[in-house]
Short mmCIF file of C-alpha atoms in Angstrom, two decimals:
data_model
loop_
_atom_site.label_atom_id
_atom_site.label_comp_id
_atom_site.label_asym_id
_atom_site.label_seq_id
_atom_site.Cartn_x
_atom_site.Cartn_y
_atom_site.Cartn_z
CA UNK G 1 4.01 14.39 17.09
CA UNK G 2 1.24 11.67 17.15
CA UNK G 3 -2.08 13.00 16.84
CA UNK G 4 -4.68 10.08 16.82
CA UNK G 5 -7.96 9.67 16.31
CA UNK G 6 -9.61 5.64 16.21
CA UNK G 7 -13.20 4.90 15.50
CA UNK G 8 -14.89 1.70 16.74
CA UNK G 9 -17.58 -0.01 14.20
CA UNK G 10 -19.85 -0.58 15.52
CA UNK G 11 -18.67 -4.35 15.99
CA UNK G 12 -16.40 -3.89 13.47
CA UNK G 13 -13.55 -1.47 14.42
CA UNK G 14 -12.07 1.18 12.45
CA UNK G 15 -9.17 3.57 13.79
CA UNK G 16 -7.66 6.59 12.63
CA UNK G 17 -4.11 7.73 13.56
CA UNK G 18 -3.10 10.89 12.17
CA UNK G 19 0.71 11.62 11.71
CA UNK G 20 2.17 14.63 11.78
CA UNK G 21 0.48 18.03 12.06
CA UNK G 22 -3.09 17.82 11.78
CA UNK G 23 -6.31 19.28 13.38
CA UNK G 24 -7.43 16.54 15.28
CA UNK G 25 -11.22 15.70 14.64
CA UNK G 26 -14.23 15.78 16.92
CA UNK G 27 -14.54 12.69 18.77
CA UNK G 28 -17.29 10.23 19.66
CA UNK G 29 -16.41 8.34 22.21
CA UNK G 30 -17.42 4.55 22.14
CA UNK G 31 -19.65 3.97 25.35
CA UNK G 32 -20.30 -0.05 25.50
CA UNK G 33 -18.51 -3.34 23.40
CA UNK G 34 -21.14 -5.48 21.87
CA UNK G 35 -20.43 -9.11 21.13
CA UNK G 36 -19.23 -9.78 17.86
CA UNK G 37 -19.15 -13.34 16.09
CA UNK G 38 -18.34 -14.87 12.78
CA UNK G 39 -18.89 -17.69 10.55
CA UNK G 40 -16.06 -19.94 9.33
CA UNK G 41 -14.17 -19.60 5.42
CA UNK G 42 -17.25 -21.53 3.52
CA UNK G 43 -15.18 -24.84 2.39
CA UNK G 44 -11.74 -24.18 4.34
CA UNK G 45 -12.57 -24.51 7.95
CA UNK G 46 -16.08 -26.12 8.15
CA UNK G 47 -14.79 -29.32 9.37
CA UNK G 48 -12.42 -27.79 11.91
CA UNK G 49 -15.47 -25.51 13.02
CA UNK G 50 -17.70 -28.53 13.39
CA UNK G 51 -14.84 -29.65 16.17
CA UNK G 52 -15.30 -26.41 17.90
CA UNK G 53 -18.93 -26.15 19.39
CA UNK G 54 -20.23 -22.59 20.01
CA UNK G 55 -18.37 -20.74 22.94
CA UNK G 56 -20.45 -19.14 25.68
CA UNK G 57 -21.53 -15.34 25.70
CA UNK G 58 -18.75 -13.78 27.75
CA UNK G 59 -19.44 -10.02 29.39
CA UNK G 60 -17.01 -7.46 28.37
CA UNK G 61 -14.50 -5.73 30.52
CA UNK G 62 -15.11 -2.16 30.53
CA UNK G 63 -11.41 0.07 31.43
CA UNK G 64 -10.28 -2.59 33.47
CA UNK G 65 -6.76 -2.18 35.53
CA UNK G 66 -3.63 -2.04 33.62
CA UNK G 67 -3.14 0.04 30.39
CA UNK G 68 -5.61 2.55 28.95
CA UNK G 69 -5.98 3.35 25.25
CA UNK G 70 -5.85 7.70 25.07
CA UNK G 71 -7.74 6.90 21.32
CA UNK G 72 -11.21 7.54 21.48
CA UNK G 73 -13.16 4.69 19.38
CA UNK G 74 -15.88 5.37 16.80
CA UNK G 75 -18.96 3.57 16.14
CA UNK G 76 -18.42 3.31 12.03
CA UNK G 77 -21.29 0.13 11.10
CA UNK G 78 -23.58 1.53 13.79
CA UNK G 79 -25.81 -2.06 14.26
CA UNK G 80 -26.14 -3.75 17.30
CA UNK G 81 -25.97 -7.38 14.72
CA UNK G 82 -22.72 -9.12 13.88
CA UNK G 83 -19.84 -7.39 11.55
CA UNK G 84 -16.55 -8.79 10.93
CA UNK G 85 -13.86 -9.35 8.38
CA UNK G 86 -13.23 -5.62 8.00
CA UNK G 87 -11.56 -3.61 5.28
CA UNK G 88 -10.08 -0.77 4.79
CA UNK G 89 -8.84 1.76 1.73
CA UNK G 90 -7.50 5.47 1.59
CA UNK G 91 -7.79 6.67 -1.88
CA UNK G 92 -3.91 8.40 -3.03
CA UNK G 93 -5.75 11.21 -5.00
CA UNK G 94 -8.12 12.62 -1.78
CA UNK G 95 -6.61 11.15 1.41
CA UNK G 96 -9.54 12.23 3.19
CA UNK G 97 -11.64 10.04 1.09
CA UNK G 98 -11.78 6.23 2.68
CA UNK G 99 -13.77 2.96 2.55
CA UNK G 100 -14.26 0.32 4.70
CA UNK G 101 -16.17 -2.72 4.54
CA UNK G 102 -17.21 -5.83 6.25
CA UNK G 103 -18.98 -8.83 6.30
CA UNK G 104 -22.35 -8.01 7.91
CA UNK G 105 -25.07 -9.96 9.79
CA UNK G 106 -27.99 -7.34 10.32
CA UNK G 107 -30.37 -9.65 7.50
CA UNK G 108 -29.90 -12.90 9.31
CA UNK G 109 -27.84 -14.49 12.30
CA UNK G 110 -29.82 -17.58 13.01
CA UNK G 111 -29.67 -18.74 10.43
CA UNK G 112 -26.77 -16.52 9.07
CA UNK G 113 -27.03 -14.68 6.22
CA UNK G 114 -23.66 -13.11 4.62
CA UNK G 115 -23.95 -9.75 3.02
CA UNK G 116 -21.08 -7.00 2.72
CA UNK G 117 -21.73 -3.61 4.84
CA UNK G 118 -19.68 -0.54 3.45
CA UNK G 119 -19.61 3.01 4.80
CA UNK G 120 -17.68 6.45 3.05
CA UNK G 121 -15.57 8.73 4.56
CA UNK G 122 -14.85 12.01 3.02
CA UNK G 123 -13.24 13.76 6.02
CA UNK G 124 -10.18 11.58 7.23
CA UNK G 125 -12.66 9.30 8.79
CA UNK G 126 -13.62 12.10 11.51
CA UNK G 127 -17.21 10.78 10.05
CA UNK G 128 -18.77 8.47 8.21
CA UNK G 129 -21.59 8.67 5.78
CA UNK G 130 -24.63 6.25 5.91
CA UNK G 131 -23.95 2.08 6.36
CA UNK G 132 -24.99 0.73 2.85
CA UNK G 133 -25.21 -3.22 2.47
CA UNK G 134 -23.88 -4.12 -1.46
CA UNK G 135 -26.40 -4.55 -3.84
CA UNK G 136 -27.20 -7.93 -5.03
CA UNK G 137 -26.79 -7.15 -8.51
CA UNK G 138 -26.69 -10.52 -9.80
CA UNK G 139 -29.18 -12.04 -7.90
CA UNK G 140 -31.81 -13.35 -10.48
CA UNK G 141 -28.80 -15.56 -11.05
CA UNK G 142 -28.83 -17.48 -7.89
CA UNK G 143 -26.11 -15.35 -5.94
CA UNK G 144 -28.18 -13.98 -2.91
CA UNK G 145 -25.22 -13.72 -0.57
CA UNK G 146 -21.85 -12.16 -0.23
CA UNK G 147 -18.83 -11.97 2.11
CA UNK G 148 -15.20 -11.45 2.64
CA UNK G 149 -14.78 -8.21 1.05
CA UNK G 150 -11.62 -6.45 0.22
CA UNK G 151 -11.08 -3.11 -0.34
CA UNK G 152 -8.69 -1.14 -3.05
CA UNK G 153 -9.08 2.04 -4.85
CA UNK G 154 -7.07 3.00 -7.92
CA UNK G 155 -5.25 6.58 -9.31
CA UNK G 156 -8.70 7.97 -10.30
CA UNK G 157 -10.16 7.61 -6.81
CA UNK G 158 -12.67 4.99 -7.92
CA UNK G 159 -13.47 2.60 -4.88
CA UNK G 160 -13.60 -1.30 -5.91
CA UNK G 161 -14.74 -4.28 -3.64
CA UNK G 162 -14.17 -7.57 -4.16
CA UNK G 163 -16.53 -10.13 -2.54
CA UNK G 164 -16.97 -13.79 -2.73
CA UNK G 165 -20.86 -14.49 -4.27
CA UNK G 166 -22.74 -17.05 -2.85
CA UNK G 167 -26.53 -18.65 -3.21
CA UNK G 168 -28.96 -19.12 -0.78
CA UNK G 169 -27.18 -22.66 0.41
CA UNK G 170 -23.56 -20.83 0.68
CA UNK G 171 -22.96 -22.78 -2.41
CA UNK G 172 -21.79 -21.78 -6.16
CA UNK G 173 -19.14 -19.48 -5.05
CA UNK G 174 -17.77 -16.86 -7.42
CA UNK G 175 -15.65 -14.17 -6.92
CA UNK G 176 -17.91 -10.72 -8.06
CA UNK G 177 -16.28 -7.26 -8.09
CA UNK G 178 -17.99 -3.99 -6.90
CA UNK G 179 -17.15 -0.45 -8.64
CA UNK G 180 -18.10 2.68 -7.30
CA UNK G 181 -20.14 5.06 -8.78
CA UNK G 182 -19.58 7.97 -10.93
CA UNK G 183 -21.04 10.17 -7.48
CA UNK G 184 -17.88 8.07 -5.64
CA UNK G 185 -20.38 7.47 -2.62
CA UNK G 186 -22.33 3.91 -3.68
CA UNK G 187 -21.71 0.57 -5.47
CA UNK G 188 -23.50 0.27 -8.93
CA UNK G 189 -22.05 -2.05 -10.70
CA UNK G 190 -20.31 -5.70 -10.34
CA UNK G 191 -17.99 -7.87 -12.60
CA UNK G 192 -17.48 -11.36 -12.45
CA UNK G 193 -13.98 -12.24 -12.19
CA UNK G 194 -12.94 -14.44 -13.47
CA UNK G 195 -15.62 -16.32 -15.77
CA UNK G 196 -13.16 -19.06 -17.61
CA UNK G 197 -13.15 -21.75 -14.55
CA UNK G 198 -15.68 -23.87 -12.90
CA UNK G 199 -13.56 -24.96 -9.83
CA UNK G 200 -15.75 -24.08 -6.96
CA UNK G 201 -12.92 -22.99 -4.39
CA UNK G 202 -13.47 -19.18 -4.48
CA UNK G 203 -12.33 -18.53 -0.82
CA UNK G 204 -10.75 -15.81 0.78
CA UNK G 205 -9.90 -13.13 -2.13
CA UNK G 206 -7.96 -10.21 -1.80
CA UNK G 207 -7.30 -7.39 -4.81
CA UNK G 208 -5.06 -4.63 -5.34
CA UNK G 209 -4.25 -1.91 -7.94
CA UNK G 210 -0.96 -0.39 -9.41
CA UNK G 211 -1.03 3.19 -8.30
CA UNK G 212 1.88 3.99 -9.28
CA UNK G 213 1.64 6.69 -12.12
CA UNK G 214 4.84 5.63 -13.57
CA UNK G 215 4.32 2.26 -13.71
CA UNK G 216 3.72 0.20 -16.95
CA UNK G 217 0.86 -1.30 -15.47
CA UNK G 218 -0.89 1.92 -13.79
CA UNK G 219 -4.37 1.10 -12.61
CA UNK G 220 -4.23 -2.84 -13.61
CA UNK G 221 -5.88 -4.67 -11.16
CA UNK G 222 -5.19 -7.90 -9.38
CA UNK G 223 -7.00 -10.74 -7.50
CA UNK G 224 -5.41 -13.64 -5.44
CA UNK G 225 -7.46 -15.91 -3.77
CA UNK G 226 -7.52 -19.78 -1.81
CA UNK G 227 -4.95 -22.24 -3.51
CA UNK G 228 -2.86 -18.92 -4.53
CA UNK G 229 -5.32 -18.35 -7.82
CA UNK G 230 -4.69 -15.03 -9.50
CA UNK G 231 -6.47 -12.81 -11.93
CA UNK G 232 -5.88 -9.44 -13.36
CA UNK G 233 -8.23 -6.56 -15.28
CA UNK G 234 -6.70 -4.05 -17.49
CA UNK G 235 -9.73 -2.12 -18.00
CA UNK G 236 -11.34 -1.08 -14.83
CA UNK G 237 -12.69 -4.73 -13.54
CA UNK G 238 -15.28 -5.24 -16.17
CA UNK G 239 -13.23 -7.97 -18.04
CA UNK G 240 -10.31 -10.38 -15.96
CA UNK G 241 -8.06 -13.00 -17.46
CA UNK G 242 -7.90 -16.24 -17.59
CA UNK G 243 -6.74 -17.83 -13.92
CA UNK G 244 -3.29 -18.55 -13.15
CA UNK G 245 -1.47 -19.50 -10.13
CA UNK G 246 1.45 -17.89 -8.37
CA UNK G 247 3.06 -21.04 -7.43
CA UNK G 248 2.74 -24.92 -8.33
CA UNK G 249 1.91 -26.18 -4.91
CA UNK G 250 -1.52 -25.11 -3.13
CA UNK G 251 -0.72 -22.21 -1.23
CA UNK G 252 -3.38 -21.06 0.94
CA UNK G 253 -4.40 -17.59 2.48
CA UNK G 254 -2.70 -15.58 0.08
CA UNK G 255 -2.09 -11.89 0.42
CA UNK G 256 -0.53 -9.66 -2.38
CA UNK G 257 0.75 -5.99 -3.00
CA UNK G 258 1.63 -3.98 -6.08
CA UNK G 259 5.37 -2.62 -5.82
CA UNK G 260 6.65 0.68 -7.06
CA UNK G 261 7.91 -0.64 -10.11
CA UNK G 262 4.74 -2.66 -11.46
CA UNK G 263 5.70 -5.81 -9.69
CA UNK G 264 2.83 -7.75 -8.35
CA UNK G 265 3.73 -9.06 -4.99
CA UNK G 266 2.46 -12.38 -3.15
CA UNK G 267 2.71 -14.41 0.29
CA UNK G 268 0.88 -17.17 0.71
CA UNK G 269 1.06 -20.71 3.49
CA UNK G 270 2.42 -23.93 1.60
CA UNK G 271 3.07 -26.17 3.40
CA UNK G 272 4.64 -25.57 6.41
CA UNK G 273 6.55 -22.84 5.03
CA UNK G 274 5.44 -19.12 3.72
CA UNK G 275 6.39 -18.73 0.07
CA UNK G 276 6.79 -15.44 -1.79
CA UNK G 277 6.23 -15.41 -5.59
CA UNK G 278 6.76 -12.36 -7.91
CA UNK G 279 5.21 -11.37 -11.88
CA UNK G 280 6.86 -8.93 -13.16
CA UNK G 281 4.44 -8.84 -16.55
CA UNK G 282 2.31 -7.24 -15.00
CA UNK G 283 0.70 -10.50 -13.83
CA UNK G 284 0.91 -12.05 -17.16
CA UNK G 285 3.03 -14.92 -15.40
CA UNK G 286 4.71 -15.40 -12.28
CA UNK G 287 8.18 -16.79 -12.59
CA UNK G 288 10.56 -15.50 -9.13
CA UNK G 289 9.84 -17.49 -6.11
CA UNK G 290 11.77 -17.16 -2.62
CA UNK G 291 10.67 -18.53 0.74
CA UNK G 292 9.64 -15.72 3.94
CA UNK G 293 10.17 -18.52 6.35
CA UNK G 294 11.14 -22.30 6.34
CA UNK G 295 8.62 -23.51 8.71
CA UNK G 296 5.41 -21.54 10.11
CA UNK G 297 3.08 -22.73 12.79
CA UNK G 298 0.24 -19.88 12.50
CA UNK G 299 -2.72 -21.31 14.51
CA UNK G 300 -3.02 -19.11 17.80
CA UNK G 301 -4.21 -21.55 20.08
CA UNK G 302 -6.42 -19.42 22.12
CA UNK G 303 -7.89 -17.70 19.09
CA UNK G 304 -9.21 -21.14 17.82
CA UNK G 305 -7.68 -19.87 14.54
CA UNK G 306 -5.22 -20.01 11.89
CA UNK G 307 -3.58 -16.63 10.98
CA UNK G 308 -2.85 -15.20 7.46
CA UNK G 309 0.10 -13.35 6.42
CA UNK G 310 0.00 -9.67 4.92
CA UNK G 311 2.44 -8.24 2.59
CA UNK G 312 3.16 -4.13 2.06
CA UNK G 313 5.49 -2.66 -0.35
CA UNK G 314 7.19 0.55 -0.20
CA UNK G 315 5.79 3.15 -2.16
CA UNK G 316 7.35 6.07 -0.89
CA UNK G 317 10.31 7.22 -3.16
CA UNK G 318 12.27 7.52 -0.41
CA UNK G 319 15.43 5.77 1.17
CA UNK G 320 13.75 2.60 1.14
CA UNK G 321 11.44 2.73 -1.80
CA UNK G 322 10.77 -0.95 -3.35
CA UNK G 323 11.13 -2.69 -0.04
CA UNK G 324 8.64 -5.77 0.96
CA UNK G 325 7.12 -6.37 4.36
CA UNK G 326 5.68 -9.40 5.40
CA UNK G 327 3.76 -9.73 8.52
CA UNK G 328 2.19 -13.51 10.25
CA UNK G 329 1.53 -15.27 13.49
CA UNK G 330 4.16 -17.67 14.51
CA UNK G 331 3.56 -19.98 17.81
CA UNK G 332 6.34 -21.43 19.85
CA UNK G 333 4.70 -21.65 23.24
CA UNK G 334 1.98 -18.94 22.53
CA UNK G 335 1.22 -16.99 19.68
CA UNK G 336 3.60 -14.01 18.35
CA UNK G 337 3.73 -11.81 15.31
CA UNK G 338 6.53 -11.73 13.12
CA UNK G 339 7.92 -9.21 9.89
CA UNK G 340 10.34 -10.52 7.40
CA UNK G 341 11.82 -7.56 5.21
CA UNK G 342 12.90 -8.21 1.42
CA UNK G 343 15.50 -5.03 0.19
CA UNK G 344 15.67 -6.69 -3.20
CA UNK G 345 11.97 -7.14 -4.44
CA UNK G 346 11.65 -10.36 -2.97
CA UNK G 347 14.67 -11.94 -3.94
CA UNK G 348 15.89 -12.76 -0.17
CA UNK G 349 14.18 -12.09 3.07
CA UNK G 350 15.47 -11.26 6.86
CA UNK G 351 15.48 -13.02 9.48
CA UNK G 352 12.07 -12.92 11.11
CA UNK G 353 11.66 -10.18 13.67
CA UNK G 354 9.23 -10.69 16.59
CA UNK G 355 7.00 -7.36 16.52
CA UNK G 356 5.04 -7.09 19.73
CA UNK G 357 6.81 -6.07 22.68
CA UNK G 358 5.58 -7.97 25.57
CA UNK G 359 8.14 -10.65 27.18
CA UNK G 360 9.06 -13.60 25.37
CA UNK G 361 7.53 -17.48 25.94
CA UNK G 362 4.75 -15.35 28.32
CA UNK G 363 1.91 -17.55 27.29
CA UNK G 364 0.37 -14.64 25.77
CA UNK G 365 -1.17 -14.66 22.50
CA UNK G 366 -0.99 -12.02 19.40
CA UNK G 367 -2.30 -13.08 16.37
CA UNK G 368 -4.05 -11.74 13.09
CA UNK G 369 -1.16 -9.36 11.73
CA UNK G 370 -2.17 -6.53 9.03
CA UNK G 371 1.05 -4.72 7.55
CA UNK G 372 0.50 -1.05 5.90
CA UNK G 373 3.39 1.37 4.71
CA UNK G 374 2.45 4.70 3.84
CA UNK G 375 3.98 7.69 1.68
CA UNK G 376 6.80 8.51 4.57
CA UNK G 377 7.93 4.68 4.25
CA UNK G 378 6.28 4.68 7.81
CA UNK G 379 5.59 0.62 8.72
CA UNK G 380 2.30 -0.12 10.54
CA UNK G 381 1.36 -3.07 11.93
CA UNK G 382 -1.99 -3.65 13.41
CA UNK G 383 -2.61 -7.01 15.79
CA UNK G 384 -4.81 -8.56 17.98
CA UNK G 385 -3.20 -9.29 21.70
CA UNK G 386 -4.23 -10.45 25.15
CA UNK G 387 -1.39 -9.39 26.84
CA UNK G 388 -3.87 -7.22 29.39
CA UNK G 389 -6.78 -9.48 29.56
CA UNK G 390 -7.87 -11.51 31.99
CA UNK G 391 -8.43 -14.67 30.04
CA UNK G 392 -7.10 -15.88 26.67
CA UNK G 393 -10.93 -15.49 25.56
CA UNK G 394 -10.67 -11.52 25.26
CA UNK G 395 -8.53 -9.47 23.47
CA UNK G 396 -7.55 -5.68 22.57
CA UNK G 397 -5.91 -4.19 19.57
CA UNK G 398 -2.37 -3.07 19.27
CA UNK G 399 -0.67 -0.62 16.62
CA UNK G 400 3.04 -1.13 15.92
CA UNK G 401 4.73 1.74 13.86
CA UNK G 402 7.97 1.92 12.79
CA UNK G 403 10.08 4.88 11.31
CA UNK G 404 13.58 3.27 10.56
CA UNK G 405 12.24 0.17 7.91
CA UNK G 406 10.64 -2.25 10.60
CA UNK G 407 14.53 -2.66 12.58
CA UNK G 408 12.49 -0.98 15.82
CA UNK G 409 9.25 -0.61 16.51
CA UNK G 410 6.66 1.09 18.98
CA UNK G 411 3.81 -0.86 20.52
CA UNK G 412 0.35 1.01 21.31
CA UNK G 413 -2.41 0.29 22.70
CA UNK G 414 -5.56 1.14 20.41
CA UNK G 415 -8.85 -0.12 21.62
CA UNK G 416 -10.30 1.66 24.55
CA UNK G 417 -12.22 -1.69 26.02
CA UNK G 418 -11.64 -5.38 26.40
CA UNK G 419 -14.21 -7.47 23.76
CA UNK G 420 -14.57 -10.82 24.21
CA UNK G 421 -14.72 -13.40 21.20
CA UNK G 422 -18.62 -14.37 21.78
CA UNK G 423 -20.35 -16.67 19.04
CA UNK G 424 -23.84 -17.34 18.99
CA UNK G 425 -23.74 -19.93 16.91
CA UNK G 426 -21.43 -22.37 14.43
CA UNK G 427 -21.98 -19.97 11.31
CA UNK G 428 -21.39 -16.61 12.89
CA UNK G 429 -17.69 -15.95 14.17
CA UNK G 430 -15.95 -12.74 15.27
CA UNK G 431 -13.45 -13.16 11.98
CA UNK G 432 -10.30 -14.00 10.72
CA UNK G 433 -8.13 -10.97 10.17
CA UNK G 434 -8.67 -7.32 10.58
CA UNK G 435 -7.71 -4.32 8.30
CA UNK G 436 -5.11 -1.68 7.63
CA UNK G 437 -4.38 1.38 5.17
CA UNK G 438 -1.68 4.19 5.42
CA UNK G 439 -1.44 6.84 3.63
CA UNK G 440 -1.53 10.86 3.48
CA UNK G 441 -0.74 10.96 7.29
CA UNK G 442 -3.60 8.87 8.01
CA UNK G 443 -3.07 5.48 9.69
CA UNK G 444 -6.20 2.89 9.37
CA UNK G 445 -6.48 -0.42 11.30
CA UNK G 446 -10.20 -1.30 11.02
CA UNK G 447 -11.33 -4.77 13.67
CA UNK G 448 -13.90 -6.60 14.86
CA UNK G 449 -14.89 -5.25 18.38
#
């Protein structure tokens, strides 16, 4: 039984898709999509951006012919400004207790000012406390802005946010780490991490945290970020080591997971190619290295955008504990996602498997892949797709789930209306990936709507 219930945030998206037996939630039906925009990676993409000139404002399609969505959709950062660039997090020790976050607009869209929205849940995400923006705890040091957050949590339930720091010129960029309170409902405090480099490319950070009780490395944390940089805190993210990297080359869009046994877990674009790497030391060092995928063409033409792979481990303890999932866009003709599967921590990969079920070489895009596997070994896999739209220009959100370790999968529909990918401007975009957590029965893609 499938029992579902999906909030919509406010431009950002979050769903909820309960499992098994549960009491399904009241439900708040979304009434109207507002336009939702986003501004490009700070260094990355400014010069591809500048090629690109703002698209028009494009009406969206309310429960237009063809497939309907039976998930109502929830309002979560409740602002009629630009969010984006969501993330999500189910703690292990409270399922019912969630974050998600997102890069948020409400201080400034002309010109655009980045700062990071967050919102609790305490109830399975059936609702959501008040919309907090982080504070700017270092700002008498120049860093006025923030943006890209990423959400973990670790064993104790404590909340953590990572965010790239920026001035007032979207310069000086450092990557600064929020901690929730003692209270578990606000952000008090924020760590620098690292502090031993003065290389300027902080882009595009992700973190994650052992929860594993077992492990060697419980409650370590971990940070990869742009040219596959990596750092790691022992003691709760007030200190982090010294950067390494996870590879020689200069990977890019890197994406990392914590296996059952300790292993720290990482995908990231060289080249052509997506490359795995593996530290088993607890990210002391990284010494295994495999390839996903020989060659990988990720830009979805009709999303103006690149795509960045996601990585899940097992966690369950069951059948297939230990197993790696990686999820990206591939194009041949249009855009498609794809899963590789490792069975052997990463050693080899499968063949890639195309995920989304529409016919193949359609023209149709899907694109911005997020890959979750909860405590059941259940795979999710949340995507955008215009397989129902009337123009490459708007999109809905998909769910794929599989119960049998990603060898078949089942497509849904998620989002209840059409939204078109409106900018206003150069700086404000509608993103570059969306959100996922699974855990506890609860399923969590969080978008941009």
């Amino acid at each position: 039984m499938i029992s579902p219930v999906i909030y919509r945030v406010g431009l950002t998206v979050v769903l909820i898709l309960i499992f098994g037996e549960a009491a399904q939630p009241s439900q708040r039906k979304g009434t109207r999509i507002d336009t939702l925009t986003k501004i490009p990676h700070e260094r990355y993409f400014e010069e591809l951006f500048r090629r690109q000139p703002p698209e028009p404002l494009r009406s969206p399609i309310l429960h237009p012919s063809g497939p309907q969505s039976t998930f109502p959709n929830i309002d979560v950062s409740r602002d009629t400004f630009p969010q984006n660039e969501p993330s999500i997090r189910i703690s292990h020790k409270d399922p019912n207790r969630m974050v998600a976050a997102w890069r948020d607009f409400r201080t400034g869209v002309t010109p655009a000012v980045r700062r990071v929205g967050y919102s609790f849940s305490t109830d399975g995400g059936a609702t959501w406390g008040p919309v907090g923006l982080l504070p700017l705890i270092y700002q008498g040091s120049g860093f006025t802005r923030n943006s890209d957050p990423a959400v973990c949590v670790d064993t104790g339930g404590n909340f953590y946010i990572a965010t790239i720091a920026l001035n007032n010129n979207n310069g000086d960029l450092k990557n600064i780490v929020y901690k929730s309170s003692g209270f578990g409902d606000f952000f008090d405090q924020a760590y620098f991490a690292p502090t031993d480099t003065a290389d300027p490319f902080y882009d595009k950070e992700y973190i994650a945290c052992d929860l594993n009780p077992s492990s060697p490395f419980v409650n370590n944390l971990y940070i990869v970020w742009s040219t596959s940089r990596f750092t790691r805190s022992t003691d709760g993210g007030v200190t982090w080591s010294h950067t390494v990297f996870t590879n020689g080359s200069s990977g890019f869009a890197p994406d990392l997971c914590v296996g059952p046994d300790g292993s720290v877990n990482v995908v990231a674009l060289v080249g052509n190619g997506l490359w795995f790497d593996k530290s088993t030391d607890g990210g002391v060092s990284f010494l295994a290295h495999s390839v996903v995928a020989d060659t990988v063409d990720n830009y979805a033409p009709h999303a103006g955008r690149g795509s960045f792979p996601s990585i899940a481990a097992d966690m369950s303890g069951g059948p297939r504990n230990g197993y790696l999932y990686t999820v990206w866009t591939d194009t041949h003709g249009d855009a498609d996602v794809f899963l590789g599967i490792s069975r052997d921590g990463g050693s080899t990969w499968s063949k890639a498997r195309r995920v989304n079920n529409d016919p193949i070489g359609n023209g149709i895009d899907q694109y911005w892949p997020w890959v979750a596997v909860d405590d059941r070994g259940v795979v999710s896999i949340a995507y955008y797709d215009t397989r129902n739209t009337p123009d490459a220009f708007h999109f809905e959100v998909y769910l794929a789930y599989s119960w049998d370790g990603g060898l078949t999968f089942t497509n849904r529909l998620m989002s209840t209306a059409q939204s078109p990918r409106n900018q206003p401007n150069g700086d404000v975009r509608f993103g570059d990936y969306i959100g996922l957590d699974s855990w506890g029965k609860h399923t969590v893609p969080v978008w941009t709507d």
